[in-house]
Coordinates of C-alpha atoms and ligand atoms in Angstrom, one line a residue:
X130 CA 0.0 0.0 0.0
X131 CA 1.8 3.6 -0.6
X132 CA 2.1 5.6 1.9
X133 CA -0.1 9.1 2.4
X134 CA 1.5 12.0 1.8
X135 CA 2.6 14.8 4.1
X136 CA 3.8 18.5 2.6
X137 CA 5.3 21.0 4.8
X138 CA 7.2 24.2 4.5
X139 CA 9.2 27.1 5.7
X140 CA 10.1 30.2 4.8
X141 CA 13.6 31.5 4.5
X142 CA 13.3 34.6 6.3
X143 CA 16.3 34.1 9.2
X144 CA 17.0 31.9 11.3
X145 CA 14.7 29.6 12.7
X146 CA 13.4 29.3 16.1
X147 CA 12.5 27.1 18.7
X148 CA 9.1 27.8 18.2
X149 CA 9.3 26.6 14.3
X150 CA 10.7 23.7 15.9
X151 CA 8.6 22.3 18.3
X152 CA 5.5 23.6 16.1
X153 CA 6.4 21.9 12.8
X154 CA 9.9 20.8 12.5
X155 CA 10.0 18.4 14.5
X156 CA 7.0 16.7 13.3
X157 CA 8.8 16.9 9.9
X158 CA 11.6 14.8 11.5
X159 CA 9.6 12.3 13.8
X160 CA 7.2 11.6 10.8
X161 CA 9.5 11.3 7.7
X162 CA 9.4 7.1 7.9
X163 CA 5.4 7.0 8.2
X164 CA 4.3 9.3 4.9
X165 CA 5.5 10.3 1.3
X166 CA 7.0 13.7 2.5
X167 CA 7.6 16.8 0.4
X168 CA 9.7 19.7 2.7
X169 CA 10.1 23.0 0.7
X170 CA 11.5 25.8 0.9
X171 CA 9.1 28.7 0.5
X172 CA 11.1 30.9 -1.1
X173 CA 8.6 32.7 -3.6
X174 CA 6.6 33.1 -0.1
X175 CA 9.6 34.9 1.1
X176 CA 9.6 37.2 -1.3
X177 CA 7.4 39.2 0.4
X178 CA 10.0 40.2 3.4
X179 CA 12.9 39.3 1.9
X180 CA 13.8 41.4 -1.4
X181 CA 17.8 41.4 -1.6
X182 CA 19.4 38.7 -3.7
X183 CA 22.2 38.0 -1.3
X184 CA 20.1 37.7 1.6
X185 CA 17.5 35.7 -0.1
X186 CA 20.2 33.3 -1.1
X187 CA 21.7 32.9 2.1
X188 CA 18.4 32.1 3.4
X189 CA 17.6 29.3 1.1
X190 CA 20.6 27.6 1.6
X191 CA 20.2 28.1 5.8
X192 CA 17.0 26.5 5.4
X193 CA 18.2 23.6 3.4
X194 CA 20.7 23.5 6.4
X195 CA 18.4 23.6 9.0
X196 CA 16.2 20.7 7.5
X197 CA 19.0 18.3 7.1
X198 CA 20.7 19.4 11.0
X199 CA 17.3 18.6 12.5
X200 CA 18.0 15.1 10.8
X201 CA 15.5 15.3 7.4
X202 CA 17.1 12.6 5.4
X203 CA 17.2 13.3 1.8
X204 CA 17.2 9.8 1.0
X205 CA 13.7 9.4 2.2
X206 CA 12.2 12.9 1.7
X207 CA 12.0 15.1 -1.2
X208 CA 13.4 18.6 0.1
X209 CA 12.9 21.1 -2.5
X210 CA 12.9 25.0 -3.5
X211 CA 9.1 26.1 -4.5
X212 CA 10.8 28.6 -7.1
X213 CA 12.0 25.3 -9.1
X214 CA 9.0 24.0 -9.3
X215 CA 6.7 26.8 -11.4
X216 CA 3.1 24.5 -11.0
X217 CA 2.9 26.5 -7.5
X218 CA 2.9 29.9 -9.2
X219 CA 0.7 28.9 -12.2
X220 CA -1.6 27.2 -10.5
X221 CA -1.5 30.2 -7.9
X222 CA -3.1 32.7 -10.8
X223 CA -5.7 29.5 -11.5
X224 CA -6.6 30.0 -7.3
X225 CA -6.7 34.0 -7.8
X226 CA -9.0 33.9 -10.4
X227 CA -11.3 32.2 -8.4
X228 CA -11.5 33.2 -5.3
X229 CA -12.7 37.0 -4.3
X230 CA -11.1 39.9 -2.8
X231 CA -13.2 39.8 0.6
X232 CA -13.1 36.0 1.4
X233 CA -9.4 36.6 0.9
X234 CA -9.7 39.9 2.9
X235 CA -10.4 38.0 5.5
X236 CA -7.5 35.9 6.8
X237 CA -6.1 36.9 9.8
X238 CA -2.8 37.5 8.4
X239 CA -4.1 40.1 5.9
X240 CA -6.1 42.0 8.7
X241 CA -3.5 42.0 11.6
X242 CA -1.3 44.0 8.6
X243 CA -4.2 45.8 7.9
X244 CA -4.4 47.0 11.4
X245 CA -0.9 47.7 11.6
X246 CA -1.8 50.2 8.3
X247 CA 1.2 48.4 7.0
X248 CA 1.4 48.8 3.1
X249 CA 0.1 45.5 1.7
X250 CA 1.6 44.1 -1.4
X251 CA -0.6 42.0 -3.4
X252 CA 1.8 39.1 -2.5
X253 CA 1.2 39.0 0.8
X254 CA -2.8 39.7 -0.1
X255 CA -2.7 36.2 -2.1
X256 CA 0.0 34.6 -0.2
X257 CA -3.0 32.0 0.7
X258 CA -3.6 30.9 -2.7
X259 CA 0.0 30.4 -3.1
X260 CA 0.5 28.2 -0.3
X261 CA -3.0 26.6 -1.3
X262 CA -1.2 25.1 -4.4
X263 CA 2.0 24.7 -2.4
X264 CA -0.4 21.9 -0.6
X265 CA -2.9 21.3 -3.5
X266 CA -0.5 19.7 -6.1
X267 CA 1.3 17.2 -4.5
X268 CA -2.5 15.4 -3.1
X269 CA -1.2 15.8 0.2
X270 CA -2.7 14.3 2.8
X271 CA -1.8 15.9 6.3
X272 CA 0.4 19.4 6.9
X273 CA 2.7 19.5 10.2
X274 CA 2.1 23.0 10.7
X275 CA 1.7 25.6 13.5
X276 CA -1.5 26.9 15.2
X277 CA -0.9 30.3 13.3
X278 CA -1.2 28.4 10.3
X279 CA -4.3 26.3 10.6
X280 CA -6.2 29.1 8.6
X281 CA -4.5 28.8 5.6
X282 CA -5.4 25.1 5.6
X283 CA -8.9 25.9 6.1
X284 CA -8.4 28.3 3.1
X285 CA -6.8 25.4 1.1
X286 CA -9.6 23.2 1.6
X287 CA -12.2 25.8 0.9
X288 CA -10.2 26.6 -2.4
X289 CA -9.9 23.0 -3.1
X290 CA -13.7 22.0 -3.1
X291 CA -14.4 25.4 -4.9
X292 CA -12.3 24.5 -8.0
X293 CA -13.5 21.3 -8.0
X294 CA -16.8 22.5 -7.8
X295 CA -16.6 25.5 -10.4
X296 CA -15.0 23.0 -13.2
X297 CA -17.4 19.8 -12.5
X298 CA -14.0 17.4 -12.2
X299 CA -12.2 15.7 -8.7
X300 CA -9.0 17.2 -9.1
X301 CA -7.4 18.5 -6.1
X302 CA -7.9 16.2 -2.7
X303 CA -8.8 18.0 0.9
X304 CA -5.6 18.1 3.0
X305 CA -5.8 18.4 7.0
X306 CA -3.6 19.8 9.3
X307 CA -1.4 18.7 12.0
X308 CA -0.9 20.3 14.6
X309 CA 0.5 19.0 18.2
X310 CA -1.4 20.1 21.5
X311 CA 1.2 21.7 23.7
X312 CA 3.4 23.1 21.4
X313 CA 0.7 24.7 18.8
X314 CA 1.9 27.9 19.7
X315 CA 5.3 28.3 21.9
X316 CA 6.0 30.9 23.4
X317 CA 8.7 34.0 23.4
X318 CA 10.4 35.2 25.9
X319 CA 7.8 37.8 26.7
X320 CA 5.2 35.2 27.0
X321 CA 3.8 36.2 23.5
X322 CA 3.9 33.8 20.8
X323 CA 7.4 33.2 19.6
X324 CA 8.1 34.9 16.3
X325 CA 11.1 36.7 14.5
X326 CA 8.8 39.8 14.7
X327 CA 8.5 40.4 18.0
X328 CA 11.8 39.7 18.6
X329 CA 11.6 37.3 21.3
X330 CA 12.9 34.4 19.8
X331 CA 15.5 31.4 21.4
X332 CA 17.2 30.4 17.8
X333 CA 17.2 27.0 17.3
X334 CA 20.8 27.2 16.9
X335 CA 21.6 29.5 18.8
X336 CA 25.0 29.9 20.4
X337 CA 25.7 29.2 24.4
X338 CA 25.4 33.0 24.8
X339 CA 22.8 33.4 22.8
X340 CA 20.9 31.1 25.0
X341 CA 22.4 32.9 28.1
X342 CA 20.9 36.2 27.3
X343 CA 18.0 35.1 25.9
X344 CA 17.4 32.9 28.8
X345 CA 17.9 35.9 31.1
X346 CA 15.7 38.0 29.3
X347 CA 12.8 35.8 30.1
X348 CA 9.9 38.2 31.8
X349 CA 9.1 37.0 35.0
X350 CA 6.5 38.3 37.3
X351 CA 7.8 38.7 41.1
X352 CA 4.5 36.5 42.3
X353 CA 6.8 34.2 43.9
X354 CA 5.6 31.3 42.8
X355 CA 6.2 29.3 39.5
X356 CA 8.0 31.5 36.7
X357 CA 5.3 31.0 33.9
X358 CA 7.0 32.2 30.9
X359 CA 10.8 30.1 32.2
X360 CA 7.9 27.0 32.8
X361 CA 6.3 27.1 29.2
X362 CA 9.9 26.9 27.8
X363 CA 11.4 24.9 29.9
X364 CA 8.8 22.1 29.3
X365 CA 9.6 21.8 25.6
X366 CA 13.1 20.5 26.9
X367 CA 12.1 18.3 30.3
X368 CA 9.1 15.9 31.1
X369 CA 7.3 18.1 33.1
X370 CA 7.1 14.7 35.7
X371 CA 10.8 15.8 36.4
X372 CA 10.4 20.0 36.0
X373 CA 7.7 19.5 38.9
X374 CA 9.9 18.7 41.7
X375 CA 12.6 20.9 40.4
X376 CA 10.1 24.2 40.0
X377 CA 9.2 22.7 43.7
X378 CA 12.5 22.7 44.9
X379 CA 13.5 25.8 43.6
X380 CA 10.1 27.8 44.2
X381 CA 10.5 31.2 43.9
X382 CA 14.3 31.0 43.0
X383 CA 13.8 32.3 38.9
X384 CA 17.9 32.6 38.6
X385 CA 18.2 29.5 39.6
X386 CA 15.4 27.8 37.8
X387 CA 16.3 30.0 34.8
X388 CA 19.9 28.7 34.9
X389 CA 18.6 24.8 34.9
X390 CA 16.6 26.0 31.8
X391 CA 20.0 27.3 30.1
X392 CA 22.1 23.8 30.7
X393 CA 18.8 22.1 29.3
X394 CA 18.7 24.4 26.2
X395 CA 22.5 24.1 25.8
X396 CA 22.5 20.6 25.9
X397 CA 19.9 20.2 23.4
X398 CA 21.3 22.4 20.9
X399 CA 24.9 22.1 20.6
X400 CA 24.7 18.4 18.8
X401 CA 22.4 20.0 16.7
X402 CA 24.1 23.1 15.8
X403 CA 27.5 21.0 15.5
X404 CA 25.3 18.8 12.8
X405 CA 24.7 22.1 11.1
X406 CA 28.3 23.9 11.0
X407 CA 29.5 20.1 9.1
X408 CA 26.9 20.6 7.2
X409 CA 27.4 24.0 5.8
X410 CA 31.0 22.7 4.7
X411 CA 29.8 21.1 1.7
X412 CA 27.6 23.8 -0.1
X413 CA 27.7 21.8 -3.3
X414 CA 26.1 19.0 -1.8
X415 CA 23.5 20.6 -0.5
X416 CA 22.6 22.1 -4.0
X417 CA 22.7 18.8 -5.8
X418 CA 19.6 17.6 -2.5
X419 CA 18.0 20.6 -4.0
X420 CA 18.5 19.8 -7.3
X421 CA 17.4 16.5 -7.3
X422 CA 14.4 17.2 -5.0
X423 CA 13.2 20.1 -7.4
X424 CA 13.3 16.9 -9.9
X425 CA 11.0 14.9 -7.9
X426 CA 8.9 17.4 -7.1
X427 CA 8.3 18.4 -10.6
X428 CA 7.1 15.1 -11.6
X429 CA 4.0 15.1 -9.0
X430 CA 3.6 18.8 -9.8
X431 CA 3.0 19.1 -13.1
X432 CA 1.2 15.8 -13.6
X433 CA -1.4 17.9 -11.2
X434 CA -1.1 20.8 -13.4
X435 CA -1.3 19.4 -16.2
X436 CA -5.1 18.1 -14.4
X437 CA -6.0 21.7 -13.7
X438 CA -5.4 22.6 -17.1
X439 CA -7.5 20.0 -18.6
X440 CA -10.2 21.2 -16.1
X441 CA -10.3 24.6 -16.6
X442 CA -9.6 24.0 -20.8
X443 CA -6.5 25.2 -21.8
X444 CA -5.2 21.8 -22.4
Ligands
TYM502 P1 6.9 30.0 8.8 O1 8.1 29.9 7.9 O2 6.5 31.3 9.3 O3 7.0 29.0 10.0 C1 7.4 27.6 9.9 C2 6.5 26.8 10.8 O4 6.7 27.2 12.1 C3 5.5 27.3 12.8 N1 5.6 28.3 13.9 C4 5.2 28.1 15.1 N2 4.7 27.0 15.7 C5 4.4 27.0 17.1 N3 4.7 28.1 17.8 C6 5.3 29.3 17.3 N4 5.5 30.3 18.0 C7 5.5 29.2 15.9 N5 6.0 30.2 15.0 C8 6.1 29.6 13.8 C9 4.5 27.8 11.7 O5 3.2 27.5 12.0 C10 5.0 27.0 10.5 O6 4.4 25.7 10.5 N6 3.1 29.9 5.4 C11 4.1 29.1 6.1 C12 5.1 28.5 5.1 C13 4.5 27.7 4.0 C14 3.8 26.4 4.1 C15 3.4 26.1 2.9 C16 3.6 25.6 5.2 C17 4.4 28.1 2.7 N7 3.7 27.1 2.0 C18 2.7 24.9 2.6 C19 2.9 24.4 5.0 C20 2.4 24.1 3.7 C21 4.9 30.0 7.0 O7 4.9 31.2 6.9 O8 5.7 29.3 7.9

């Protein structure tokens, strides 16, 4: 029987964090035996933040970087840049020209900018459809994913049954999310979610000072009690069986408590980030994993195209 399929991505923006981690990362890693996977790089996504060739560059290849530290085995997966494969733009326009300005006007990503009155580029505005047919061509099945996330699955599915609907023909198949209780949205170090722009991240490879001050930085109320904000973190790294008698032990003592949190941190990180630096020594073979995943990935791609062009009739 093949297996079902499982599509994730990330964008190259900067350097990931724990939160990308325990969110969807590591349910990339943990679930690469079990499904078909397809791990991209959303670079076109990117696009939208990111408008400087070096930078952009560097990013993709940090990404590729951070997917094989975490232990993504390109043997098994298909890790891939969504610029090489140009189904997810075209079919992107087929999305657009289907779906309306207010049901897109209202995902929440669109109206927290909105209430920023940040300038909107029509990117970002569409950036649903986009990763609709990031999902949509490969038939995927589930998508590891973030709670910030789980409405641009919804408008997948929505977009999905609409096309199918509008052209009378079963192309595109309803994908679901997946997303772990308990880690659905980690925290910052303010207590806020975790996220590059509120810059109160813990990179995932971070150095041992990095950690240090991040650590330190952690907002804690003077209640006395258990440090919330050092508890949520810490419990990503420790069975909370074992944080209870430590957070008992060391009630009310935050330094203390927030100096067991930086060992744990350290001691997760450095084989990871030491799996990362030998990495980054061979550039040229991370390029030929990209190259050769942008060739697997164009062979489920377009065949799906090539379906949504027969439905609509230009083929
Ligand atoms: P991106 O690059 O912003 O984030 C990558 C993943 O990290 C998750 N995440 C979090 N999870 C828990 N707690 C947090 N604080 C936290 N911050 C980020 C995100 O939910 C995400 O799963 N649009 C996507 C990229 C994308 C994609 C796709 C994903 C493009 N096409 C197709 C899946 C399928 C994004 O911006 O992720």
């Amino acid at each position: 029987m093949s297996k079902k399929i499982l599509l994730s991505g990330v964008k190259p923006t900067g350097r990931p964090h724990i939160g990308n981690y325990f969110g969807a990362m590591k349910q990339f890693a943990d679930l690469q035996n079990d499904y078909e996977c397809y791990f991209m790089i959303a670079d076109y996504h990117a696009l939208n933040h990111i408008q400087n060739a070096n930078d952009m560059k560097e990013n993709i290849f940090g990404v590729a970087l951070d997917y094989l530290a975490i232990g993504l085995d390109p043997e098994k997966v298909t890790i891939f840049k969504q610029s090489d494969v140009s189904a997810h733009t075209e079919l992107a326009w087929m999305f657009d020209s289907i779906t309306t300005m207010p049901y897109l006007m209202r995902a929440h990503a669109f109206k927290d900018a909105e209430a920023k009155n940040k300038e909107i580029s029509v990117g970002t505005f569409n950036y649903p459809m986009l990763m609709a047919a990031d999902i949509l061509l490969y038939d995927t099945d589930v998508v590891p994913v973030g709670q910030d996330q789980k409405q641009h699955i919804e408008i997948t599915r929505d977009t999905a049954e609409k096309f199918n609907h509008t052209f009378g023909a079963d192309v595109f198949k309803l994908p679901n999310p997946l997303i772990v209780e308990g880690v659905a949205t980690v925290p910052g170090i303010d207590g806020q979610k975790m996220s590059k722009s509120y810059n109160n991240t813990i990179p995932l490879f971070a150095t041992d000072e990095e950690i240090e001050k991040q650590v330190m930085s952690i907002v804690t109320d003077s209640s006395g009690g258990r440090p919330e904000n050092v508890y949520a973190i810490h419990k990503l790294f420790r069975a909370e069986a074992e944080l209870a008698s430590l957070y008992e032990e060391k009630k009310g003592k935050y330094k203390d408590l927030k100096e067991a949190l930086i060992e744990d941190i350290k001691a997760f990180i450095a084989p990871l980030r030491a799996r990362r630096e030998a990495l980054a020594a061979d550039p040229s073979a991370v390029e030929r994993i990209l190259v050769d995943g942008a060739a697997r990935a164009n062979i489920r791609a377009s065949a799906k195209l090539a379906d949504a062009k027969r439905a609509i009739g230009v083929l």
